[in-house]
GROMACS .gro file of C-alpha atoms in nm:
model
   81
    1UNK     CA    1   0.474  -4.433  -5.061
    2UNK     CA    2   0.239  -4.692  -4.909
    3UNK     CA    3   0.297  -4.962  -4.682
    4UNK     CA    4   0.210  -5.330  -4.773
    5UNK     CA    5  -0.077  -5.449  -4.546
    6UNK     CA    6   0.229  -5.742  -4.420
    7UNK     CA    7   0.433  -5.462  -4.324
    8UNK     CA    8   0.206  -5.273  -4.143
    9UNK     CA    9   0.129  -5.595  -3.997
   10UNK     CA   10   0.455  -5.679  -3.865
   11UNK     CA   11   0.537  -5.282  -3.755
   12UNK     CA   12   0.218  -5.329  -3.570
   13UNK     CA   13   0.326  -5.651  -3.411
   14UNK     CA   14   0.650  -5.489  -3.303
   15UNK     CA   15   0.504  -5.172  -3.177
   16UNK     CA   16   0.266  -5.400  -2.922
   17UNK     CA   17   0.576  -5.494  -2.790
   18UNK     CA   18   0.711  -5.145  -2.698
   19UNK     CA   19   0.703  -4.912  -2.478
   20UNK     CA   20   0.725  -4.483  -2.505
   21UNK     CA   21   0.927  -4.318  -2.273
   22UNK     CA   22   0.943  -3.910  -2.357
   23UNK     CA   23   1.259  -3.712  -2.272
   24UNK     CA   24   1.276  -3.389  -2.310
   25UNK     CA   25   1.629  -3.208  -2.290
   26UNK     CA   26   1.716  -2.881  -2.296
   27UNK     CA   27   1.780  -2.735  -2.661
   28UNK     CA   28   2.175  -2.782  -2.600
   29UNK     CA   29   2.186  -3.096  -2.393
   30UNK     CA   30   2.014  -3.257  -2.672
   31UNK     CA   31   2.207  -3.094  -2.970
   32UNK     CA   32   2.508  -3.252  -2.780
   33UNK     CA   33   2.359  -3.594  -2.735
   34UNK     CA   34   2.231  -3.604  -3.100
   35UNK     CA   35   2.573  -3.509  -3.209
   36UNK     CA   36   2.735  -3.791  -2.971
   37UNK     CA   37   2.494  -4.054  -3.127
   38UNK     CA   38   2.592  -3.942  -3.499
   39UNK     CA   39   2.942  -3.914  -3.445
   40UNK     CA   40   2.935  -4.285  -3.277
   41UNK     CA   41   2.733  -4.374  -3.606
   42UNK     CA   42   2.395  -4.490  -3.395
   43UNK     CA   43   2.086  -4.383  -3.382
   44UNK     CA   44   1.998  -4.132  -3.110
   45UNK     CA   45   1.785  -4.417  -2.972
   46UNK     CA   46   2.044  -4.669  -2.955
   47UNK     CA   47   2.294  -4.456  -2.811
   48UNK     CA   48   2.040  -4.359  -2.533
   49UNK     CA   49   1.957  -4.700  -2.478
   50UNK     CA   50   2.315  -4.826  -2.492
   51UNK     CA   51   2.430  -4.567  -2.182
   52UNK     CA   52   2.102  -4.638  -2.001
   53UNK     CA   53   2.234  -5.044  -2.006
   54UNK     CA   54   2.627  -4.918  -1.905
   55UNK     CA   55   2.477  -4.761  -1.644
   56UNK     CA   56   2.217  -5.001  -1.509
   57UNK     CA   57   2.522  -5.302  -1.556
   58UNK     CA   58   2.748  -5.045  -1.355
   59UNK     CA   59   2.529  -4.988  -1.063
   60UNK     CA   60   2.485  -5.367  -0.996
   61UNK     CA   61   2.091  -5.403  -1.242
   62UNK     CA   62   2.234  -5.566  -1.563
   63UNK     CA   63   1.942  -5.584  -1.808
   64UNK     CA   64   1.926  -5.935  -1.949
   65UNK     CA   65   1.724  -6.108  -2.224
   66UNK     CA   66   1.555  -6.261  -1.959
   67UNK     CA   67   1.363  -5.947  -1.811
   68UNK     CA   68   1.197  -5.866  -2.146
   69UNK     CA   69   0.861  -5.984  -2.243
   70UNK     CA   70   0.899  -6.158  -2.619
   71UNK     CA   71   1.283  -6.150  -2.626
   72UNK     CA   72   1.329  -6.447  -2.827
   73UNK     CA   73   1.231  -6.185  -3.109
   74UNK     CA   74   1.466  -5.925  -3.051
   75UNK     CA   75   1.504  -5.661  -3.305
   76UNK     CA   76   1.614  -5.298  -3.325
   77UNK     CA   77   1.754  -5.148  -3.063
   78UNK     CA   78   1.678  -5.446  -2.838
   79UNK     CA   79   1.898  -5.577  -2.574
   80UNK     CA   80   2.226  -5.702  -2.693
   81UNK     CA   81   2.336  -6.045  -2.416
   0.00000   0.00000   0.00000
């Protein structure tokens, strides 16, 4: 199916905003994290990014709306305050 030129426009706009990181887990390490995320019902991504936050709050570097470029936009997996 093909994507409307205004959403193509607005994945675009949201890409810009994003960066890549690449993990790559060993074959059961990430069968177990894929299963974690599912059975929490959240996308792998989301789960990630959800312990990556606990973790950064827990060890004394909250992530805040503040530190992201365009946050009054949030969408996604963004930062929840």
């Amino acid at each position: 199916m093909a994507v409307s030129a205004r959403k193509r426009l607005n994945n675009d706009k949201y890409n810009a905003k994003c960066t890549q990181i690449n993990l790559k887990p060993l074959t059961p390490e990430a069968n177990a994290i894929k299963a974690a995320a599912k059975a929490s019902g959240q996308s792998i991504q989301g789960y990630i990014l959800q312990a990556v936050r606990e973790r950064m709050a827990k060890e004394g570097q909250p992530l805040t709306l503040d530190d992201l470029p365009g946050a009054d936009s949030a969408g996604g997996d963004s930062v929840k305050p």
